[in-house]
Tab-separated table of C-alpha atoms in Angstrom:
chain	number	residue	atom	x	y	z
A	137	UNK	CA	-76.360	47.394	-24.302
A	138	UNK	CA	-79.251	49.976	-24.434
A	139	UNK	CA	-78.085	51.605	-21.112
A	140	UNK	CA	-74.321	52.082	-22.631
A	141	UNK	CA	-76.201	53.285	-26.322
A	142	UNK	CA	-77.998	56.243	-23.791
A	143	UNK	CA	-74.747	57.202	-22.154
A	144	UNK	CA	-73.297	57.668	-26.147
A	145	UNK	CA	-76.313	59.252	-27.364
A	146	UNK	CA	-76.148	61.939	-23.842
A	147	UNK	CA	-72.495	62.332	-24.969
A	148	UNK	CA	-72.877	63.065	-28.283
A	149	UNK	CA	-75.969	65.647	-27.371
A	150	UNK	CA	-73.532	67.267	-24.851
A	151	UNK	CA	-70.830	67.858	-27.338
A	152	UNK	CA	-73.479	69.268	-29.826
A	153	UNK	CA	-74.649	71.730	-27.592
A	154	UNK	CA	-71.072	72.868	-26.722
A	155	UNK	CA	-70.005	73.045	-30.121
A	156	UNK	CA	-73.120	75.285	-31.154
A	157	UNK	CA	-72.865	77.748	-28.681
A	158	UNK	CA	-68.874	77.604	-29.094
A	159	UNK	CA	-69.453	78.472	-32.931
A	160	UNK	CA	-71.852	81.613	-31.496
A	161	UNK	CA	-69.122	82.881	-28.660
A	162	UNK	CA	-66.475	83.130	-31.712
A	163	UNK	CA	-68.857	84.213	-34.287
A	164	UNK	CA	-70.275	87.354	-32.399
A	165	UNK	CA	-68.421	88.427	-29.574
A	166	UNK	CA	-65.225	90.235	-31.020
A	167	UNK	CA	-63.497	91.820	-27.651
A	168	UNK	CA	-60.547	88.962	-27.064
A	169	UNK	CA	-61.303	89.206	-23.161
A	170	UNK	CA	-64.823	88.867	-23.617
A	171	UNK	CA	-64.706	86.060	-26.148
A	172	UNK	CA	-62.490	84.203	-23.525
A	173	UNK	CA	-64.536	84.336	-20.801
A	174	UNK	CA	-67.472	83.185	-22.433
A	175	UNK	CA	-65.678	80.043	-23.467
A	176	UNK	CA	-64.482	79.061	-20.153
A	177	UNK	CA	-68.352	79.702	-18.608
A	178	UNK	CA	-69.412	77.151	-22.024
A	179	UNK	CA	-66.663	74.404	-20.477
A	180	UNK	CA	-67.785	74.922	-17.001
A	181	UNK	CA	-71.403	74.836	-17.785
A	182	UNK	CA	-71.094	71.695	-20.126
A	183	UNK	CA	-68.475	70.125	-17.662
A	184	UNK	CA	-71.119	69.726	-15.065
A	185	UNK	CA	-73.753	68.230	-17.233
A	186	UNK	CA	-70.401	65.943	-19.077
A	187	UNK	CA	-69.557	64.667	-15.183
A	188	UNK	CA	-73.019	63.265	-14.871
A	189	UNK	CA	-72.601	61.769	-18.087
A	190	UNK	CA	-69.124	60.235	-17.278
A	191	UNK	CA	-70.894	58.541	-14.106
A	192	UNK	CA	-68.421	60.637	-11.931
A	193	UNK	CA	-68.467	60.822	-8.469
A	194	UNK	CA	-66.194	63.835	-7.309
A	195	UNK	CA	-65.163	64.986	-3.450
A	196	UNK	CA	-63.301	68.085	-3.244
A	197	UNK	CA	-61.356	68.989	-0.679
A	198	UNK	CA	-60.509	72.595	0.752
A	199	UNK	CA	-62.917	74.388	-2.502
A	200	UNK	CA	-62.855	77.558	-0.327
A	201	UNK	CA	-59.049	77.829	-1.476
A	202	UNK	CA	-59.861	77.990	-4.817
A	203	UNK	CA	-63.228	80.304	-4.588
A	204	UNK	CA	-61.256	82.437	-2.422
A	205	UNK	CA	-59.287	83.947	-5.901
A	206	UNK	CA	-62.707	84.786	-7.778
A	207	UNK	CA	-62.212	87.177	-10.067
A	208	UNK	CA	-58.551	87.209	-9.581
A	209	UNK	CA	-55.289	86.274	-11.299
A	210	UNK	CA	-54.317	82.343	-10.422
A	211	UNK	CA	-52.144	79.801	-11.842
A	212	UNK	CA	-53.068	76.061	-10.659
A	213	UNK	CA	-50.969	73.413	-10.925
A	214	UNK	CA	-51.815	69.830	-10.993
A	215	UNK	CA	-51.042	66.336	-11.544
A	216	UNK	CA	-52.239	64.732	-14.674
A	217	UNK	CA	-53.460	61.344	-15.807
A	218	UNK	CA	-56.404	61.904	-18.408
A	219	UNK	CA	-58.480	63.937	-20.359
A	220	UNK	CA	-60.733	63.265	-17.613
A	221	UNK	CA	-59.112	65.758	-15.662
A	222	UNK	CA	-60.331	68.783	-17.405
A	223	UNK	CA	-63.976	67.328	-17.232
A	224	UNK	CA	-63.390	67.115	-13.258
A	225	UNK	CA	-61.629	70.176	-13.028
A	226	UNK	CA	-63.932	72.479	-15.529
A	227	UNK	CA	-66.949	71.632	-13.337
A	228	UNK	CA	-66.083	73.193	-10.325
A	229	UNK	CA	-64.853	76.603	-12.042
A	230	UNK	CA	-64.406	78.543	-14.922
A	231	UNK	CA	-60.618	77.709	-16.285
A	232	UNK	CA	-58.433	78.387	-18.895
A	233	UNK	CA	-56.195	75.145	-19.529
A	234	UNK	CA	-52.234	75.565	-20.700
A	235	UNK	CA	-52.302	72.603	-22.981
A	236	UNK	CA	-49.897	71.174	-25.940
A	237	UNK	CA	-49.823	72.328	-29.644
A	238	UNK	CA	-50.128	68.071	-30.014
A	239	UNK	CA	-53.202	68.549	-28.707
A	240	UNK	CA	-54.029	71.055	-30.382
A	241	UNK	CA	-53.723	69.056	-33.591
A	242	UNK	CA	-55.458	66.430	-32.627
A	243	UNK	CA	-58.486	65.790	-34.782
A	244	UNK	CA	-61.013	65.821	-32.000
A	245	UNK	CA	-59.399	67.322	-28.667
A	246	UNK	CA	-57.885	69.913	-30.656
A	247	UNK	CA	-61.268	71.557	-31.855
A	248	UNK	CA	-62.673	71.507	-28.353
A	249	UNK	CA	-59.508	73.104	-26.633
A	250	UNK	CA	-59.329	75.231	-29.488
A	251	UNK	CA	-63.111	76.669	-28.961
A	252	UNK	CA	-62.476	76.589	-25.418
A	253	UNK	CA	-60.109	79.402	-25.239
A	254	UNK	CA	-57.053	77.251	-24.365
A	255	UNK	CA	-53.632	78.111	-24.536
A	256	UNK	CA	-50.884	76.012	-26.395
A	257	UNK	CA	-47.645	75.555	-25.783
A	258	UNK	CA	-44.865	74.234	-28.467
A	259	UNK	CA	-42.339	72.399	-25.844
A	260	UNK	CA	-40.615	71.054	-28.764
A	261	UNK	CA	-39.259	74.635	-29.695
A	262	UNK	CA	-37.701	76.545	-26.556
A	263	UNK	CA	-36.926	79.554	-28.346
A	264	UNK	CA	-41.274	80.188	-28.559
A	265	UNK	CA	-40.883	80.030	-24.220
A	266	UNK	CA	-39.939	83.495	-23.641
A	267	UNK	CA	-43.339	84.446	-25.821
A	268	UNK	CA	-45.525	81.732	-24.200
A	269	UNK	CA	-44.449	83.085	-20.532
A	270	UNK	CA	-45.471	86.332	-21.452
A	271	UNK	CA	-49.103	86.089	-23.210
A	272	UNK	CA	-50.194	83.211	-20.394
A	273	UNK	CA	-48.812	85.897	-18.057
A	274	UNK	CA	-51.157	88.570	-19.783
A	275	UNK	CA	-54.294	86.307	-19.587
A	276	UNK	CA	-53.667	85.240	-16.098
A	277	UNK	CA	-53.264	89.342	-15.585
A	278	UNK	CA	-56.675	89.812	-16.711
A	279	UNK	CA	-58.035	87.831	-13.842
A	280	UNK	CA	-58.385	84.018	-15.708
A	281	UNK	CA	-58.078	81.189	-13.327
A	282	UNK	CA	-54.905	79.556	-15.505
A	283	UNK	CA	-54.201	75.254	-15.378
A	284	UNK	CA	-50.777	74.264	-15.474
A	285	UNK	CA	-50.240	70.268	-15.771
A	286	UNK	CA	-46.323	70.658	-15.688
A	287	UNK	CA	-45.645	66.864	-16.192
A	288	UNK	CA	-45.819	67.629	-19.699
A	289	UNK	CA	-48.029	64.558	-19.986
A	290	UNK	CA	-50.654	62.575	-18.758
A	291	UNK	CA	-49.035	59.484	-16.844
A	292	UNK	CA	-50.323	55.834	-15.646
A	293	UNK	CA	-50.775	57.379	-12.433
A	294	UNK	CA	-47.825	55.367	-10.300
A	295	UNK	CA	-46.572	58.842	-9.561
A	296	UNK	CA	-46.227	61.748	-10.015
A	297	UNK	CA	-43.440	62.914	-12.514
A	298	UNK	CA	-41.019	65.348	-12.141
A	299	UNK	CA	-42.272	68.904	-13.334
A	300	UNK	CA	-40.563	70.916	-16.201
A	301	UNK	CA	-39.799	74.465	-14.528
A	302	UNK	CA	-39.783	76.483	-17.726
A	303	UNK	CA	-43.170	77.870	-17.518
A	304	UNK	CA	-43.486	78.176	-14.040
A	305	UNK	CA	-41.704	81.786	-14.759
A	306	UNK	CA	-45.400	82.797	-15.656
A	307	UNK	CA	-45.905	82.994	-11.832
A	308	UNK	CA	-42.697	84.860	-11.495
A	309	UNK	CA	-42.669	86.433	-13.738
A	310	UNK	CA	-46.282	88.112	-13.187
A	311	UNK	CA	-46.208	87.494	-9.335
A	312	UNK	CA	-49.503	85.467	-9.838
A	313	UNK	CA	-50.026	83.540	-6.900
A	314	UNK	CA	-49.761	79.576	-7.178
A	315	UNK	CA	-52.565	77.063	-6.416
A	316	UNK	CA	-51.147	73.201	-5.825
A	317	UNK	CA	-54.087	70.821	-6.426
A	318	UNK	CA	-53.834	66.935	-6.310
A	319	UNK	CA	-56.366	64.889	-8.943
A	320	UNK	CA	-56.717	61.270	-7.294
A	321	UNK	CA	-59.188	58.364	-9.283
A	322	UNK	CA	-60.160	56.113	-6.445
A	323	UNK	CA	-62.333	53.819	-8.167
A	324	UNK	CA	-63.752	52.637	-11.647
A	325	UNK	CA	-66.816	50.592	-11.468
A	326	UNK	CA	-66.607	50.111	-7.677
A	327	UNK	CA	-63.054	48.491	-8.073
A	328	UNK	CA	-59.778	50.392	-6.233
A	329	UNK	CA	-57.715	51.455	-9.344
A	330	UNK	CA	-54.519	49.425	-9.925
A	331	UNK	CA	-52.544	47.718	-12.621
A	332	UNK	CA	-55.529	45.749	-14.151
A	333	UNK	CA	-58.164	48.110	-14.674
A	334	UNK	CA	-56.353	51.770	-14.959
A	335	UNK	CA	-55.633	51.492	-18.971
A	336	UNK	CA	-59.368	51.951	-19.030
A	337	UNK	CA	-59.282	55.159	-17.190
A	338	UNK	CA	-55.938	56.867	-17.624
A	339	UNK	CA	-55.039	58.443	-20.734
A	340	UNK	CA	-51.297	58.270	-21.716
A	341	UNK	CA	-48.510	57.558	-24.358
A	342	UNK	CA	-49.809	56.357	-27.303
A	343	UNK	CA	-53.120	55.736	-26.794
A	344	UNK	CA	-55.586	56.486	-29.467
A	345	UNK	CA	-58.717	59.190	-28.055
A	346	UNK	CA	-61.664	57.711	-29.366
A	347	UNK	CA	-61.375	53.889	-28.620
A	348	UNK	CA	-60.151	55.030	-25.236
A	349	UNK	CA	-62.906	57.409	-24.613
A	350	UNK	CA	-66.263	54.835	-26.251
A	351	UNK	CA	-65.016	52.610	-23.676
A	352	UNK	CA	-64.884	54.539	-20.847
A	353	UNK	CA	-68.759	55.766	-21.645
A	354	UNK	CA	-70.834	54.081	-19.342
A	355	UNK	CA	-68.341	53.335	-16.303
A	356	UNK	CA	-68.687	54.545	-12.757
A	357	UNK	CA	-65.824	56.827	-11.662
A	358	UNK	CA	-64.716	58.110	-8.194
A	359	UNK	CA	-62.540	60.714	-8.237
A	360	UNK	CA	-60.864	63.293	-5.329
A	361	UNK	CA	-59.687	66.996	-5.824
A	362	UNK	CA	-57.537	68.356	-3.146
A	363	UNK	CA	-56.800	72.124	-3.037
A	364	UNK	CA	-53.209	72.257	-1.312
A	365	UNK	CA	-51.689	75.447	-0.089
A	366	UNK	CA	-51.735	78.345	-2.018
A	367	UNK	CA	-48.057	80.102	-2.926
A	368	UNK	CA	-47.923	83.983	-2.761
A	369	UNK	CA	-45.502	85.685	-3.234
A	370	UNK	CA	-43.934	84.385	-6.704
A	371	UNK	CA	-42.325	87.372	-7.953
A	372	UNK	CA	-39.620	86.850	-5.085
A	373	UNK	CA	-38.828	83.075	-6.214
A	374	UNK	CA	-37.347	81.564	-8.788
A	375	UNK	CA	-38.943	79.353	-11.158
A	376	UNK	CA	-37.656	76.039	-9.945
A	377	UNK	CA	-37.812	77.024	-6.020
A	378	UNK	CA	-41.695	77.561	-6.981
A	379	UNK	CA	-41.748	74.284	-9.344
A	380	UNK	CA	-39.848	72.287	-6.319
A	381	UNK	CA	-42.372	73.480	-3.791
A	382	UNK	CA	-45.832	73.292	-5.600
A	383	UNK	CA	-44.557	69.219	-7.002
A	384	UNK	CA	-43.690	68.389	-3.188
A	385	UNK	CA	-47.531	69.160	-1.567
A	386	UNK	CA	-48.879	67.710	-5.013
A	387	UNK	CA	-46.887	64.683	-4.787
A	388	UNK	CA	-47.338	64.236	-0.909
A	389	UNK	CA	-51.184	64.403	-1.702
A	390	UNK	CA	-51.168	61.867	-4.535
A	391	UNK	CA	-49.561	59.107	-2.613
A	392	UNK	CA	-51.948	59.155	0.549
A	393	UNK	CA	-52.960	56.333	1.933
């Protein structure tokens, strides 16, 4: 009981400190650019001490892909199960996430995407696409490292679902190169994930955040990144050759034995 009381005390402490030096990036730095880099180096510094706290174990596979576009425009597209994923992912790099106006509503996720520098997208209302495509494009353009979960929700983790193409024309649009990455949880608490303990890990449907994430405080997680092969050459492709290509490695990678 006291050891789970210290992981919720390190948590709460960790959020603190993001949300203070959040309120400081937005309250004095007034260059758009500027402001949003900032914010990703607060996730990716807080994401590293937040993965200790989560108890995470994390291999990565092939990093050299991903360091090998520092500095330069990306999008990267991967599978997703949980809001774990951008605690995983945000400690290996400095990202900007693609995430849901839902999300952004949300009570608690929405504040920390929000201060974060995310971007939201409205899939309920196509006629905002042609806008989206075009200010991710302009942030990817200003050399941001862009994450694309084009499952358009986090899943159970049995697969991975089929991805919606629409905003895969920021790659072609842009000609930003594509980076495939696979997110795989191997093990909670020692235990192989499966059917009876992955409610406790994955994220999805109508699950309520904070239950969810005070019970997942204080659990061992294993979890695998694989960087796939990169895509260049997007300007030449059309969105669903590109979304076709980058779900076949991702999928490929997922179900591994």
């Amino acid at each position: 009981m006291l050891n789970r009381i210290s992981y919720i005390s390190k948590h709460i402490y960790l959020l603190s400190i993001y949300y203070i030096r959040a309120w400081f990036i937005t309250a004095f730095t007034k260059d758009p650019i500027k402001k949003r880099h900032k914010q990703a180096q607060n996730i990716h510094r807080n994401a590293k001490k937040f993965r200790k706290a989560f108890k995470m174990t994390l291999t990565v596979n092939n990093l050299e892909r991903l360091k090998a576009f520092d500095g330069k425009p990306l999008l990267l597209v991967g599978n997703h199960v949980s809001y774990t994923d951008i605690v995983v992912l945000s400690a290996l790099d400095e990202l900007i996430f693609i995430t849901s106006v839902e999300m952004g509503n949300n009570p608690v996720l929405g504040s920390i995407t929000r201060l974060g520098g995310c971007l939201y997208t409205d899939r309920k209302n196509p006629q905002s696409l042609k806008d989206e495509i075009h200010r991710f494009g302009d942030v990817i353009m200003q050399g941001f490292k862009v994450v694309l979960f084009p499952e358009g929700t986090s899943t159970n983790g049995d697969t991975v679902l089929d991805f919606r193409r629409s905003l895969f024309e920021i790659a072609s649009s842009s000609g930003a190169p594509i980076l495939p990455l696979c997110v795989r949880y191997k093990r909670l608490d020692g235990k192989e994930i499966d059917e009876s303990n992955r409610d406790s890990l994955y994220w999805y449907g109508d699950m309520t955040f904070l239950p969810h994430f005070l019970g997942l405080i204080g659990k061992s997680i294993e979890v695998e990144v694989t960087f796939l092969e990169p895509i260049f050459d997007t300007a030449d492709k059309k969105r669903s050759d590109l979304s076709d290509m980058t779900h076949q490695q991702i999928k490929e990678c997922f179900h591994q034995a």
